[in-house]
PDB file of C-alpha atoms in Angstrom:
ATOM      1  CA  GLU A 158      49.197  15.853 173.912  1.00  0.00           C
ATOM      2  CA  VAL A 159      52.124  13.451 174.203  1.00  0.00           C
ATOM      3  CA  GLN A 160      52.272  11.778 177.604  1.00  0.00           C
ATOM      4  CA  LEU A 161      54.833   9.323 178.899  1.00  0.00           C
ATOM      5  CA  VAL A 162      54.344   7.851 182.355  1.00  0.00           C
ATOM      6  CA  GLU A 163      57.057   5.696 183.880  1.00  0.00           C
ATOM      7  CA  SER A 164      56.526   3.253 186.718  1.00  0.00           C
ATOM      8  CA  GLY A 165      58.263   0.422 188.524  1.00  0.00           C
ATOM      9  CA  GLY A 166      61.029   2.246 190.330  1.00  0.00           C
ATOM     10  CA  VAL A 167      61.655   1.005 193.851  1.00  0.00           C
ATOM     11  CA  VAL A 168      64.437   0.313 196.339  1.00  0.00           C
ATOM     12  CA  VAL A 169      66.182  -2.946 195.420  1.00  0.00           C
ATOM     13  CA  GLN A 170      69.206  -4.764 196.818  1.00  0.00           C
ATOM     14  CA  PRO A 171      72.444  -5.120 194.857  1.00  0.00           C
ATOM     15  CA  GLY A 172      72.181  -8.099 192.551  1.00  0.00           C
ATOM     16  CA  GLY A 173      68.436  -7.759 192.306  1.00  0.00           C
ATOM     17  CA  SER A 174      66.152  -7.306 189.330  1.00  0.00           C
ATOM     18  CA  LEU A 175      63.498  -4.824 188.344  1.00  0.00           C
ATOM     19  CA  ARG A 176      61.256  -4.077 185.376  1.00  0.00           C
ATOM     20  CA  LEU A 177      60.417  -0.507 184.496  1.00  0.00           C
ATOM     21  CA  SER A 178      57.391   0.354 182.393  1.00  0.00           C
ATOM     22  CA  CYS A 179      56.433   3.414 180.387  1.00  0.00           C
ATOM     23  CA  ALA A 180      52.861   4.009 179.249  1.00  0.00           C
ATOM     24  CA  ALA A 181      52.596   6.218 176.174  1.00  0.00           C
ATOM     25  CA  SER A 182      49.673   8.242 174.862  1.00  0.00           C
ATOM     26  CA  GLY A 183      48.956  11.174 172.596  1.00  0.00           C
ATOM     27  CA  PHE A 184      50.877   9.861 169.590  1.00  0.00           C
ATOM     28  CA  THR A 185      51.026   6.771 167.382  1.00  0.00           C
ATOM     29  CA  PHE A 186      53.367   4.722 169.554  1.00  0.00           C
ATOM     30  CA  ASP A 187      54.303   2.115 166.945  1.00  0.00           C
ATOM     31  CA  ASP A 188      55.592   4.838 164.599  1.00  0.00           C
ATOM     32  CA  TYR A 189      58.416   5.961 166.868  1.00  0.00           C
ATOM     33  CA  THR A 190      61.702   4.709 168.251  1.00  0.00           C
ATOM     34  CA  MET A 191      61.854   4.973 172.055  1.00  0.00           C
ATOM     35  CA  HIS A 192      64.666   5.644 174.526  1.00  0.00           C
ATOM     36  CA  TRP A 193      65.570   5.153 178.166  1.00  0.00           C
ATOM     37  CA  VAL A 194      67.807   7.836 179.690  1.00  0.00           C
ATOM     38  CA  ARG A 195      68.910   7.954 183.324  1.00  0.00           C
ATOM     39  CA  GLN A 196      70.174  10.560 185.744  1.00  0.00           C
ATOM     40  CA  ALA A 197      71.971   9.674 188.953  1.00  0.00           C
ATOM     41  CA  PRO A 198      71.148  11.937 191.909  1.00  0.00           C
ATOM     42  CA  GLY A 199      72.781  15.317 191.404  1.00  0.00           C
ATOM     43  CA  LYS A 200      74.495  14.176 188.199  1.00  0.00           C
ATOM     44  CA  GLY A 201      74.100  14.623 184.451  1.00  0.00           C
ATOM     45  CA  LEU A 202      72.141  12.703 181.859  1.00  0.00           C
ATOM     46  CA  GLU A 203      73.206   9.272 180.609  1.00  0.00           C
ATOM     47  CA  TRP A 204      71.599   7.642 177.579  1.00  0.00           C
ATOM     48  CA  VAL A 205      70.867   3.983 178.402  1.00  0.00           C
ATOM     49  CA  SER A 206      69.073   2.257 175.549  1.00  0.00           C
ATOM     50  CA  LEU A 207      66.983   2.566 172.418  1.00  0.00           C
ATOM     51  CA  ILE A 208      64.486   0.362 170.598  1.00  0.00           C
ATOM     52  CA  SER A 209      63.307   0.909 167.056  1.00  0.00           C
ATOM     53  CA  TRP A 210      59.658   1.571 166.264  1.00  0.00           C
ATOM     54  CA  ASP A 211      59.127  -2.043 165.248  1.00  0.00           C
ATOM     55  CA  GLY A 212      61.173  -3.552 168.053  1.00  0.00           C
ATOM     56  CA  THR A 213      63.707  -5.179 165.764  1.00  0.00           C
ATOM     57  CA  ILE A 214      66.726  -3.006 166.601  1.00  0.00           C
ATOM     58  CA  THR A 215      68.094  -2.262 170.061  1.00  0.00           C
ATOM     59  CA  TYR A 216      71.176  -0.498 171.381  1.00  0.00           C
ATOM     60  CA  TYR A 217      72.637  -0.139 174.862  1.00  0.00           C
ATOM     61  CA  VAL A 218      75.324   1.810 176.640  1.00  0.00           C
ATOM     62  CA  ASP A 219      78.237  -0.505 177.475  1.00  0.00           C
ATOM     63  CA  SER A 220      77.697  -0.308 181.233  1.00  0.00           C
ATOM     64  CA  VAL A 221      74.306  -2.071 180.986  1.00  0.00           C
ATOM     65  CA  LYS A 222      74.928  -4.492 178.114  1.00  0.00           C
ATOM     66  CA  GLY A 223      74.108  -8.049 179.115  1.00  0.00           C
ATOM     67  CA  ARG A 224      72.204  -6.853 182.198  1.00  0.00           C
ATOM     68  CA  PHE A 225      69.390  -4.662 180.836  1.00  0.00           C
ATOM     69  CA  THR A 226      66.882  -5.524 178.125  1.00  0.00           C
ATOM     70  CA  ILE A 227      64.670  -2.988 176.400  1.00  0.00           C
ATOM     71  CA  SER A 228      61.399  -4.129 174.873  1.00  0.00           C
ATOM     72  CA  ARG A 229      58.069  -2.765 173.750  1.00  0.00           C
ATOM     73  CA  ASP A 230      54.507  -3.923 173.279  1.00  0.00           C
ATOM     74  CA  ASN A 231      52.976  -1.856 170.512  1.00  0.00           C
ATOM     75  CA  SER A 232      49.543  -3.365 171.156  1.00  0.00           C
ATOM     76  CA  LYS A 233      49.663  -1.815 174.638  1.00  0.00           C
ATOM     77  CA  ASP A 234      51.532   1.418 173.756  1.00  0.00           C
ATOM     78  CA  SER A 235      54.121   0.451 176.331  1.00  0.00           C
ATOM     79  CA  LEU A 236      57.894   0.457 176.687  1.00  0.00           C
ATOM     80  CA  TYR A 237      59.834  -1.650 179.176  1.00  0.00           C
ATOM     81  CA  LEU A 238      63.294  -1.943 180.675  1.00  0.00           C
ATOM     82  CA  GLN A 239      64.206  -5.219 182.350  1.00  0.00           C
ATOM     83  CA  MET A 240      67.103  -4.589 184.714  1.00  0.00           C
ATOM     84  CA  ASN A 241      69.092  -7.507 186.145  1.00  0.00           C
ATOM     85  CA  SER A 242      72.224  -7.801 188.297  1.00  0.00           C
ATOM     86  CA  LEU A 243      71.696  -4.292 189.604  1.00  0.00           C
ATOM     87  CA  THR A 244      74.550  -2.443 191.275  1.00  0.00           C
ATOM     88  CA  THR A 245      74.702   0.781 193.250  1.00  0.00           C
ATOM     89  CA  GLU A 246      75.931   2.461 190.063  1.00  0.00           C
ATOM     90  CA  ASP A 247      72.461   1.922 188.564  1.00  0.00           C
ATOM     91  CA  THR A 248      70.807   4.163 191.161  1.00  0.00           C
ATOM     92  CA  ALA A 249      69.141   6.905 189.143  1.00  0.00           C
ATOM     93  CA  LEU A 250      65.972   8.523 187.910  1.00  0.00           C
ATOM     94  CA  TYR A 251      65.023   6.640 184.739  1.00  0.00           C
ATOM     95  CA  TYR A 252      63.301   8.595 181.977  1.00  0.00           C
ATOM     96  CA  CYS A 253      61.365   7.162 179.090  1.00  0.00           C
ATOM     97  CA  ALA A 254      61.586   9.360 175.984  1.00  0.00           C
ATOM     98  CA  LYS A 255      60.082   9.435 172.504  1.00  0.00           C
ATOM     99  CA  ASP A 256      62.323   9.843 169.464  1.00  0.00           C
ATOM    100  CA  ASN A 257      61.729  12.774 167.159  1.00  0.00           C
ATOM    101  CA  ARG A 258      61.922  10.808 163.897  1.00  0.00           C
ATOM    102  CA  HIS A 259      58.779   9.262 162.423  1.00  0.00           C
ATOM    103  CA  ARG A 260      59.530   5.643 161.504  1.00  0.00           C
ATOM    104  CA  GLY A 261      63.194   6.541 161.539  1.00  0.00           C
ATOM    105  CA  PHE A 262      66.161   5.197 163.379  1.00  0.00           C
ATOM    106  CA  GLY A 263      69.346   6.828 164.528  1.00  0.00           C
ATOM    107  CA  SER A 264      70.644  10.360 164.007  1.00  0.00           C
ATOM    108  CA  SER A 265      67.827  11.630 166.145  1.00  0.00           C
ATOM    109  CA  ALA A 266      66.918  13.212 169.455  1.00  0.00           C
ATOM    110  CA  PRO A 267      64.456  12.340 172.216  1.00  0.00           C
ATOM    111  CA  ASP A 268      61.818  15.066 171.977  1.00  0.00           C
ATOM    112  CA  TYR A 269      59.286  14.200 174.684  1.00  0.00           C
ATOM    113  CA  TRP A 270      60.214  12.841 178.090  1.00  0.00           C
ATOM    114  CA  GLY A 271      58.292  11.405 181.006  1.00  0.00           C
ATOM    115  CA  GLN A 272      58.823  12.601 184.558  1.00  0.00           C
ATOM    116  CA  GLY A 273      60.958   9.608 185.445  1.00  0.00           C
ATOM    117  CA  THR A 274      60.849   6.743 187.931  1.00  0.00           C
ATOM    118  CA  LEU A 275      63.448   6.434 190.682  1.00  0.00           C
ATOM    119  CA  VAL A 276      65.497   3.275 191.038  1.00  0.00           C
ATOM    120  CA  THR A 277      67.547   2.991 194.204  1.00  0.00           C
ATOM    121  CA  VAL A 278      69.974   0.115 194.562  1.00  0.00           C
ATOM    122  CA  SER A 279      70.966  -0.239 198.194  1.00  0.00           C
ATOM    123  CA  SER A 280      71.465  -2.877 200.825  1.00  0.00           C
TER     124      SER A 280
ATOM    125  CA  ASP B 114      82.354   6.130 172.448  1.00  0.00           C
ATOM    126  CA  ILE B 115      82.159   9.785 171.466  1.00  0.00           C
ATOM    127  CA  GLN B 116      82.880  12.140 174.356  1.00  0.00           C
ATOM    128  CA  MET B 117      81.057  15.445 174.581  1.00  0.00           C
ATOM    129  CA  THR B 118      82.662  18.287 176.508  1.00  0.00           C
ATOM    130  CA  GLN B 119      80.729  21.422 177.382  1.00  0.00           C
ATOM    131  CA  SER B 120      82.153  24.750 178.428  1.00  0.00           C
ATOM    132  CA  PRO B 121      81.790  26.464 180.684  1.00  0.00           C
ATOM    133  CA  SER B 122      80.507  24.092 183.362  1.00  0.00           C
ATOM    134  CA  SER B 123      78.839  27.016 185.050  1.00  0.00           C
ATOM    135  CA  VAL B 124      78.074  30.578 184.025  1.00  0.00           C
ATOM    136  CA  SER B 125      76.490  33.531 185.786  1.00  0.00           C
ATOM    137  CA  ALA B 126      74.548  36.052 183.747  1.00  0.00           C
ATOM    138  CA  SER B 127      71.868  38.704 184.062  1.00  0.00           C
ATOM    139  CA  VAL B 128      68.443  39.055 182.485  1.00  0.00           C
ATOM    140  CA  GLY B 129      68.903  40.547 179.019  1.00  0.00           C
ATOM    141  CA  ASP B 130      72.439  39.193 178.557  1.00  0.00           C
ATOM    142  CA  ARG B 131      73.551  37.205 175.536  1.00  0.00           C
ATOM    143  CA  VAL B 132      74.973  33.826 176.559  1.00  0.00           C
ATOM    144  CA  THR B 133      76.869  31.248 174.535  1.00  0.00           C
ATOM    145  CA  ILE B 134      77.534  27.668 175.602  1.00  0.00           C
ATOM    146  CA  THR B 135      80.008  25.508 173.722  1.00  0.00           C
ATOM    147  CA  CYS B 136      79.992  21.759 173.120  1.00  0.00           C
ATOM    148  CA  ARG B 137      82.927  19.882 171.621  1.00  0.00           C
ATOM    149  CA  ALA B 138      82.815  16.304 170.334  1.00  0.00           C
ATOM    150  CA  SER B 139      85.828  13.985 170.575  1.00  0.00           C
ATOM    151  CA  GLN B 140      85.356  13.150 166.889  1.00  0.00           C
ATOM    152  CA  GLY B 141      83.326  14.520 164.028  1.00  0.00           C
ATOM    153  CA  ILE B 142      79.571  14.070 164.340  1.00  0.00           C
ATOM    154  CA  GLY B 143      78.364  16.014 161.316  1.00  0.00           C
ATOM    155  CA  SER B 144      75.346  18.005 162.442  1.00  0.00           C
ATOM    156  CA  TRP B 145      73.920  15.298 164.687  1.00  0.00           C
ATOM    157  CA  LEU B 146      73.747  17.353 167.840  1.00  0.00           C
ATOM    158  CA  ALA B 147      70.869  18.301 170.111  1.00  0.00           C
ATOM    159  CA  TRP B 148      70.549  20.739 173.005  1.00  0.00           C
ATOM    160  CA  TYR B 149      68.331  20.304 176.065  1.00  0.00           C
ATOM    161  CA  GLN B 150      67.253  22.507 178.944  1.00  0.00           C
ATOM    162  CA  GLN B 151      66.589  21.008 182.359  1.00  0.00           C
ATOM    163  CA  LYS B 152      65.136  22.792 185.363  1.00  0.00           C
ATOM    164  CA  PRO B 153      65.378  21.374 188.899  1.00  0.00           C
ATOM    165  CA  GLY B 154      62.980  18.488 189.459  1.00  0.00           C
ATOM    166  CA  LYS B 155      61.842  18.494 185.837  1.00  0.00           C
ATOM    167  CA  ALA B 156      62.491  16.351 182.788  1.00  0.00           C
ATOM    168  CA  PRO B 157      64.814  17.662 180.084  1.00  0.00           C
ATOM    169  CA  LYS B 158      63.245  19.700 177.296  1.00  0.00           C
ATOM    170  CA  LEU B 159      64.495  19.503 173.710  1.00  0.00           C
ATOM    171  CA  LEU B 160      65.506  22.935 172.411  1.00  0.00           C
ATOM    172  CA  ILE B 161      67.564  22.343 169.271  1.00  0.00           C
ATOM    173  CA  TYR B 162      68.121  19.301 167.039  1.00  0.00           C
ATOM    174  CA  VAL B 163      70.384  18.662 164.058  1.00  0.00           C
ATOM    175  CA  ALA B 164      72.627  21.412 165.447  1.00  0.00           C
ATOM    176  CA  SER B 165      70.478  24.373 164.419  1.00  0.00           C
ATOM    177  CA  SER B 166      66.819  23.357 164.036  1.00  0.00           C
ATOM    178  CA  LEU B 167      64.559  24.940 166.629  1.00  0.00           C
ATOM    179  CA  GLN B 168      62.141  22.520 168.267  1.00  0.00           C
ATOM    180  CA  SER B 169      58.500  23.512 167.921  1.00  0.00           C
ATOM    181  CA  GLY B 170      57.368  25.868 170.666  1.00  0.00           C
ATOM    182  CA  VAL B 171      60.880  26.939 171.713  1.00  0.00           C
ATOM    183  CA  PRO B 172      61.405  30.731 171.738  1.00  0.00           C
ATOM    184  CA  SER B 173      63.464  32.174 168.895  1.00  0.00           C
ATOM    185  CA  ARG B 174      65.987  33.675 171.316  1.00  0.00           C
ATOM    186  CA  PHE B 175      67.506  30.178 171.392  1.00  0.00           C
ATOM    187  CA  SER B 176      69.735  29.267 168.484  1.00  0.00           C
ATOM    188  CA  GLY B 177      72.291  26.606 167.682  1.00  0.00           C
ATOM    189  CA  SER B 178      75.189  26.411 165.281  1.00  0.00           C
ATOM    190  CA  GLY B 179      78.187  24.329 164.352  1.00  0.00           C
ATOM    191  CA  SER B 180      79.152  21.115 162.636  1.00  0.00           C
ATOM    192  CA  GLY B 181      81.867  18.512 162.846  1.00  0.00           C
ATOM    193  CA  THR B 182      83.284  18.780 166.350  1.00  0.00           C
ATOM    194  CA  ASP B 183      82.385  22.282 167.578  1.00  0.00           C
ATOM    195  CA  PHE B 184      78.916  23.516 168.413  1.00  0.00           C
ATOM    196  CA  THR B 185      77.318  26.436 170.212  1.00  0.00           C
ATOM    197  CA  LEU B 186      74.019  27.209 171.869  1.00  0.00           C
ATOM    198  CA  THR B 187      73.229  30.907 172.068  1.00  0.00           C
ATOM    199  CA  ILE B 188      70.517  32.618 174.069  1.00  0.00           C
ATOM    200  CA  SER B 189      70.217  36.090 172.599  1.00  0.00           C
ATOM    201  CA  SER B 190      68.536  37.868 175.506  1.00  0.00           C
ATOM    202  CA  LEU B 191      68.221  35.938 178.765  1.00  0.00           C
ATOM    203  CA  GLN B 192      64.810  35.737 180.357  1.00  0.00           C
ATOM    204  CA  PRO B 193      64.151  34.763 183.990  1.00  0.00           C
ATOM    205  CA  GLU B 194      62.789  31.369 182.916  1.00  0.00           C
ATOM    206  CA  ASP B 195      66.045  30.505 181.094  1.00  0.00           C
ATOM    207  CA  PHE B 196      68.065  29.920 184.231  1.00  0.00           C
ATOM    208  CA  ALA B 197      68.577  26.160 184.155  1.00  0.00           C
ATOM    209  CA  THR B 198      71.085  23.470 183.225  1.00  0.00           C
ATOM    210  CA  TYR B 199      71.813  22.881 179.544  1.00  0.00           C
ATOM    211  CA  TYR B 200      73.054  19.654 177.964  1.00  0.00           C
ATOM    212  CA  CYS B 201      74.303  18.783 174.505  1.00  0.00           C
ATOM    213  CA  GLN B 202      73.820  15.270 173.078  1.00  0.00           C
ATOM    214  CA  GLN B 203      75.400  13.629 170.046  1.00  0.00           C
ATOM    215  CA  ALA B 204      73.315  11.377 167.819  1.00  0.00           C
ATOM    216  CA  SER B 205      75.973  10.441 165.283  1.00  0.00           C
ATOM    217  CA  SER B 206      76.709   6.990 166.645  1.00  0.00           C
ATOM    218  CA  PHE B 207      75.690   4.636 169.411  1.00  0.00           C
ATOM    219  CA  PRO B 208      75.823   4.929 172.291  1.00  0.00           C
ATOM    220  CA  TYR B 209      74.350   8.408 172.228  1.00  0.00           C
ATOM    221  CA  THR B 210      76.271  10.556 174.706  1.00  0.00           C
ATOM    222  CA  PHE B 211      75.576  13.779 176.585  1.00  0.00           C
ATOM    223  CA  GLY B 212      77.831  16.570 177.689  1.00  0.00           C
ATOM    224  CA  GLN B 213      78.333  17.044 181.413  1.00  0.00           C
ATOM    225  CA  GLY B 214      75.977  20.017 181.530  1.00  0.00           C
ATOM    226  CA  THR B 215      76.273  23.781 181.906  1.00  0.00           C
ATOM    227  CA  ASN B 216      74.575  25.411 184.858  1.00  0.00           C
ATOM    228  CA  LEU B 217      73.270  28.862 183.932  1.00  0.00           C
ATOM    229  CA  GLU B 218      72.819  30.915 187.091  1.00  0.00           C
ATOM    230  CA  ILE B 219      71.475  34.350 187.842  1.00  0.00           C
ATOM    231  CA  LYS B 220      74.170  36.951 188.507  1.00  0.00           C
TER     232      LYS B 220
END
């Protein structure tokens, strides 16, 4: 059974930094591209970032470029999101999600999602 | 960025009804469209990918169609567990983008 468990969400002040983690199990982690998707309270879904199965290719939504960095450690079956220069606009539930393409990239869909970790940016 | 617009934003229906939700892309995306269902307090669940392929384990009353800029999600006979919010998502180009969501409510 695929399991994705996010952690690291806390209350942080504007301008602060945070690293989210996602522990994966139930599938061969280093065969799949991974995503971060967020959802502000009471709002819709926003795709944030993607990293290819081998970690060589990354993409970001414009609003986080230069502030967030996605990474992975395939030896630990773990995905990360380093978040810097946080603003109130980054307050959201952050989901880690597995891509549905085996050793593929792009033109895909996140098929399994964790339960999310809540990041609150507030003074 | 490609904008995804869903309609309606909200719909009320009864158990047994047939419901169709529409998603329009601001430019052509081929068939690179997915549909998700989200219930309150839960993570999204993938229903349909590549516009019309049913994700494993999803009931056959869900179906998707379309290509280019116009897509539909159809639920052929609503069940009580189908009342939720539905999102479309384009995967044609980065950044991936979602529609604003359609809230399917019980009439």
